[in-house]
Short mmCIF file of C-alpha atoms in Angstrom, two decimals:
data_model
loop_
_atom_site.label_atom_id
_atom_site.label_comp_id
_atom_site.label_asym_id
_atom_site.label_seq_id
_atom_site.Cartn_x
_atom_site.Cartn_y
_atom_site.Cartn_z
CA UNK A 1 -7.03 -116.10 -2.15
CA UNK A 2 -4.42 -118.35 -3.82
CA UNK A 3 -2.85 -117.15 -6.62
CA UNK A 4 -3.55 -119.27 -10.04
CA UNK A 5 -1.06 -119.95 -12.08
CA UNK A 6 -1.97 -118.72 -16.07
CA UNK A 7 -1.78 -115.13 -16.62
CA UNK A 8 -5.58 -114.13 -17.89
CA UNK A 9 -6.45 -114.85 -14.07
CA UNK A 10 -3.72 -112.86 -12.61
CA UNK A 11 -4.87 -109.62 -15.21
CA UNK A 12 -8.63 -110.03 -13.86
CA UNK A 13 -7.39 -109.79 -10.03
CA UNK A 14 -5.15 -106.89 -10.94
CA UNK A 15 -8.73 -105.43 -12.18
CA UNK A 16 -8.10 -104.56 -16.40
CA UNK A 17 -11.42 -106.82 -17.09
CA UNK A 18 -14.39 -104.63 -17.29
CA UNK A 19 -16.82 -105.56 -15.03
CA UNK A 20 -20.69 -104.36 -14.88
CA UNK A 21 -22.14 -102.34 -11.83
CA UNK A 22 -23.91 -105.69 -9.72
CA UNK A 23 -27.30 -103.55 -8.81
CA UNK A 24 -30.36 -102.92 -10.94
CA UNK A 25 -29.95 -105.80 -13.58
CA UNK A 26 -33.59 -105.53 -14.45
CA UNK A 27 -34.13 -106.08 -18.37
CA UNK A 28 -31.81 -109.25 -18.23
CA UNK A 29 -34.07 -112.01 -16.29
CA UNK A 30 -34.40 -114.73 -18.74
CA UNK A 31 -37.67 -116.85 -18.22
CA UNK A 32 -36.25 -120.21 -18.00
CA UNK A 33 -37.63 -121.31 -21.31
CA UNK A 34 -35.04 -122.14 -24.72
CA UNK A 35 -35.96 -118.68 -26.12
CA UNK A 36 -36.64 -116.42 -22.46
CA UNK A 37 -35.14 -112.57 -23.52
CA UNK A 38 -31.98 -113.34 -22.42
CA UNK A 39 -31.75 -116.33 -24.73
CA UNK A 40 -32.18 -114.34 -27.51
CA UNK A 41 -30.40 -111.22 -26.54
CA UNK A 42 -27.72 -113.23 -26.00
CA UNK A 43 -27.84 -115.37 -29.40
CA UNK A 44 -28.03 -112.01 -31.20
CA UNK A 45 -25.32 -110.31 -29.45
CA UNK A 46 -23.14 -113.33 -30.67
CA UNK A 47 -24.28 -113.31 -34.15
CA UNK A 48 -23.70 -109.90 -34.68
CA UNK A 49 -19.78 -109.96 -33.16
CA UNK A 50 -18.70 -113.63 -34.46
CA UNK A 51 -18.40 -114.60 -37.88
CA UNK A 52 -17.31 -118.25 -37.61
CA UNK A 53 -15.76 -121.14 -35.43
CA UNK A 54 -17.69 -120.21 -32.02
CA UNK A 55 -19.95 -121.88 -29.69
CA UNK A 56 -22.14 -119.90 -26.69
CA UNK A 57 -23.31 -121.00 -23.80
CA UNK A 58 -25.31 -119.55 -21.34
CA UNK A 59 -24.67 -120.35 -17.24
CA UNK A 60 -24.67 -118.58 -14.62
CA UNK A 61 -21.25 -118.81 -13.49
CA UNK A 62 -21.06 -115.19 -11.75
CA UNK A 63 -23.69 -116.72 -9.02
CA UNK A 64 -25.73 -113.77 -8.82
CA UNK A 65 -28.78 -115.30 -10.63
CA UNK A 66 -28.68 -113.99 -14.06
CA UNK A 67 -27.45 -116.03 -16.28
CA UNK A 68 -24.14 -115.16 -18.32
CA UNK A 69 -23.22 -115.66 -21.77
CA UNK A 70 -19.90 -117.95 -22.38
CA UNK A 71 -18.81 -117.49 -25.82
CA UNK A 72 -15.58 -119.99 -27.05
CA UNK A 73 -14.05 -118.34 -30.10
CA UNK A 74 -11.99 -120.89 -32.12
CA UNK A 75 -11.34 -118.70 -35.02
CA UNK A 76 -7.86 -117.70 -34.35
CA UNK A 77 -6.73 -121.19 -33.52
CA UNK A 78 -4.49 -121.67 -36.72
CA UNK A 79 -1.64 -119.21 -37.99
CA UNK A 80 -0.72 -116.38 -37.44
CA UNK A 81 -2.37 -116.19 -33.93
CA UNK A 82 -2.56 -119.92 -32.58
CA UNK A 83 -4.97 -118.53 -29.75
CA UNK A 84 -8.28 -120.13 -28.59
CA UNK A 85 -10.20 -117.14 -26.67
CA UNK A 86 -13.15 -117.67 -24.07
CA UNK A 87 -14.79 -114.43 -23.39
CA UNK A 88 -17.66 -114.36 -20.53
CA UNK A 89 -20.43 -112.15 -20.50
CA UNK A 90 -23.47 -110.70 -18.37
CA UNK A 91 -26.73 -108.37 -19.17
CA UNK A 92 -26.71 -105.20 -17.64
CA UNK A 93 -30.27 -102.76 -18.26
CA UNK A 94 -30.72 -104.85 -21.62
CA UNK A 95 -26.80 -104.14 -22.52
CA UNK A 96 -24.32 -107.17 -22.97
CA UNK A 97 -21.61 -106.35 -21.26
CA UNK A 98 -17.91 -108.71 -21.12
CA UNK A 99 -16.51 -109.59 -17.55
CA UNK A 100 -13.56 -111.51 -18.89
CA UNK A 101 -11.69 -112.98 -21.63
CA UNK A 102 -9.45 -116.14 -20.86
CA UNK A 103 -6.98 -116.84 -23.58
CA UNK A 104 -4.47 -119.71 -24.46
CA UNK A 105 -2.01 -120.48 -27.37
CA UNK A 106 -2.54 -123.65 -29.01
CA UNK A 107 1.36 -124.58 -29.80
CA UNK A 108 2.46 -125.64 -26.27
CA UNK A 109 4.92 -128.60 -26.04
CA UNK A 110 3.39 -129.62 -23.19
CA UNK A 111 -0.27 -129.70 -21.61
CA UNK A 112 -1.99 -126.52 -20.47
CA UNK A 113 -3.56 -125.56 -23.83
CA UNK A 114 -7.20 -124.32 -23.35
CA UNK A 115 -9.67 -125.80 -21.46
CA UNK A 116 -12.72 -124.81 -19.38
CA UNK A 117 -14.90 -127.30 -18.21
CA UNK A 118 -18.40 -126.38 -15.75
CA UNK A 119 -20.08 -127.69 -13.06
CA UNK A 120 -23.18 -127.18 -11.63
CA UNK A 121 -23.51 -126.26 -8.18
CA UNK A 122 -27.00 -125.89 -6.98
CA UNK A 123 -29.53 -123.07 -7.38
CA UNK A 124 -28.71 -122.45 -11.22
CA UNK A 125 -25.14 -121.95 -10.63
CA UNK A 126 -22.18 -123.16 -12.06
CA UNK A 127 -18.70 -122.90 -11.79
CA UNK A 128 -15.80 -123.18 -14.21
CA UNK A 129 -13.12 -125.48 -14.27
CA UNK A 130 -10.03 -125.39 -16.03
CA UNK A 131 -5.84 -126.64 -16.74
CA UNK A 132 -3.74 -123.56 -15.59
CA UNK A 133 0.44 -123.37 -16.99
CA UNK A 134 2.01 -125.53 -19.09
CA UNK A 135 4.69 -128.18 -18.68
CA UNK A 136 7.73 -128.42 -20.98
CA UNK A 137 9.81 -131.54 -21.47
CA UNK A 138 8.02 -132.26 -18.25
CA UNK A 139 9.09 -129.49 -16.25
CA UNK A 140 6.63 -126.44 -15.35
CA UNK A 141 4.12 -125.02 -13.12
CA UNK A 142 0.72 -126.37 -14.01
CA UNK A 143 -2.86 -127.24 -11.96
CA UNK A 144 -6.34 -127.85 -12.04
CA UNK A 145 -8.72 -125.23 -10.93
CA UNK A 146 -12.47 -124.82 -9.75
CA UNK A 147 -13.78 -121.29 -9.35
CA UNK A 148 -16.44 -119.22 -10.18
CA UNK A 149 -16.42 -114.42 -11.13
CA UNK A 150 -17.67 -112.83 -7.91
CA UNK A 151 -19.44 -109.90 -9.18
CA UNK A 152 -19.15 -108.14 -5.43
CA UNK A 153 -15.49 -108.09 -5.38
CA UNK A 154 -14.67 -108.10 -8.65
CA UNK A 155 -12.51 -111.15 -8.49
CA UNK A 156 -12.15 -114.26 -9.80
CA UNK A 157 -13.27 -116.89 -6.57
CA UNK A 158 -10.96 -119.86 -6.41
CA UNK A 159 -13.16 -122.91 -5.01
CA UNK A 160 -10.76 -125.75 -5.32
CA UNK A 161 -7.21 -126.31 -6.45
CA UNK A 162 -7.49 -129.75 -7.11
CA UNK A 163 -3.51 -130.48 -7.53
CA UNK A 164 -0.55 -128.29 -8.90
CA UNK A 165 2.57 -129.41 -10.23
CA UNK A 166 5.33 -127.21 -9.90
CA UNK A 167 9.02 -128.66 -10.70
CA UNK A 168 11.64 -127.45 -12.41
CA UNK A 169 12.88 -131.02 -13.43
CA UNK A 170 10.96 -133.60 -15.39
CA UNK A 171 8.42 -134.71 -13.44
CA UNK A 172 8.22 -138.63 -12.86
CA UNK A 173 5.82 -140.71 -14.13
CA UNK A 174 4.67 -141.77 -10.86
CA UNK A 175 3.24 -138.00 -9.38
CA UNK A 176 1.74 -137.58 -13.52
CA UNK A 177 -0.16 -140.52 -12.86
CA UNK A 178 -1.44 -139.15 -9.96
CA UNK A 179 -1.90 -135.51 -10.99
CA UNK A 180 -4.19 -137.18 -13.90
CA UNK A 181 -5.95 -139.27 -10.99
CA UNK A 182 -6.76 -136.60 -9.52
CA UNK A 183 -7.83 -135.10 -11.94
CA UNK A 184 -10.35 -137.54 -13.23
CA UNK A 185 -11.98 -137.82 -9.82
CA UNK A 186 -12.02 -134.08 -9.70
CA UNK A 187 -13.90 -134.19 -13.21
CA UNK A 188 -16.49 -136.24 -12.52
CA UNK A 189 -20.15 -134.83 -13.15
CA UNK A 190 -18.53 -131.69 -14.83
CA UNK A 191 -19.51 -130.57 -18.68
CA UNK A 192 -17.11 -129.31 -21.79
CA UNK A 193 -17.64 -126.31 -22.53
CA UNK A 194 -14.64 -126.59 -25.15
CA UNK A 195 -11.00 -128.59 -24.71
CA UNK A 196 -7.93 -127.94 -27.32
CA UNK A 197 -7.30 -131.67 -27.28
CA UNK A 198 -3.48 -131.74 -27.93
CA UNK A 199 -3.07 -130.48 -24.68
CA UNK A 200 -5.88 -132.51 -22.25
CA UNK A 201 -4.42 -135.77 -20.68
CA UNK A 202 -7.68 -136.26 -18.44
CA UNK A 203 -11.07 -137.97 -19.42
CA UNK A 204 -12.96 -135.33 -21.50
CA UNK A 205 -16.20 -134.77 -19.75
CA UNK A 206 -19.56 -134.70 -21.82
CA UNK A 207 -20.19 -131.29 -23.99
CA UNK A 208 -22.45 -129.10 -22.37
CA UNK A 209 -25.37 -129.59 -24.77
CA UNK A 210 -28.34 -128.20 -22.59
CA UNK A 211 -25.92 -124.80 -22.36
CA UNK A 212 -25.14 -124.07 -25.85
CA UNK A 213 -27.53 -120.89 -27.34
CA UNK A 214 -25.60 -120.68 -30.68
CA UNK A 215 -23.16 -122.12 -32.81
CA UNK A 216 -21.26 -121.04 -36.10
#
């Protein structure tokens, strides 16, 4: 698998996310409708660990056919921390449980900031989409990626790199313009779940409104 560029992907590969057993998640099927159980263990599970500046979705973006809980937490986006966090969850024998946490600092120079857009694939499933690196006076490693948490092998499953830029000069106008094009074609019939804007140069995609179980 190719190796992605921003670091929270590198620490779930090296395996320090914790990661629920994959058989036997009876007690989790949601029943399609807005309040099925898993709606609303979900939307309590939120309530009772975030106090303010979140949103949650819920998507299946582990492909297994239970549907996760995606929670954005934009509470530690101004000093002393300048972090936005995304944090992805799954229901294991009633029990939320956290697969990952992706986490990005909101005072880059350059683009790269957080960003996770989704897509859906077919079958209920979606994947995620997001900016990897930074760029710094226009020099930097940074790239758009499509993947999707394989519960089997406990790894994050890269899809698609859509285009990387990797240059240790300033890059020219010329290849941003077509990183961004690329981008933008890329994009197209994806859903935010939540973009730092100072650092997005492509179209922003449509929230994710059908997704979202809670906000505060």
């Amino acid at each position: 698998m190719k190796r992605l560029v921003k670091k929270w992907m590198s620490v779930l590969l090296a395996g320090t996310m914790l990661l629920c057993m994959t058989a036997g998640l009876t007690g989790c099927e949601g029943g399609g409708g807005a309040e099925d159980p898993l709606t609303v263990t979900y939307r309590n599970f939120v309530q009772q660990n975030f106090s303010h500046d979140y949103i949650a979705f819920k998507a299946d973006v582990t492909h297994d056919g239970v549907d996760d809980l995606i929670v954005i937490d934009k509470s530690h986006e101004e000093d002393p921390d300048y972090i936005t966090y995304g944090h992805i969850y799954t229901c294991y024998y009633g029990t939320v449980v956290r697969l990952a946490t992706k986490s990005d600092a909101t005072v880059h120079f350059g683009g790269g900031q957080f960003s996770w857009v989704i897509r859906p694939v077919g079958n209920g499933y979606y994947n995620l989409i997001s900016e990897e690196g930074t760029l710094y006076q226009g020099s930097g490693d940074i790239g758009l990626y499509e993947y999707y948490i394989d519960v089997d092998t406990q790894k994050i499953h890269l899809v698609k790199e859509y285009d990387r830029v990797k240059t240790k000069t300033p890059v020219s106008d010329a290849r941003w313009e077509q990183y961004l094009s690329i981008g933008n074609r890329a994009l197209q019939g994806t859903y935010s779940l939540y973009i730092y804007q100072s650092g997005w140069d492509f179209n922003e995609p449509p929230l994710a409104a059908s997704l979202v179980i809670a906000r505060g």
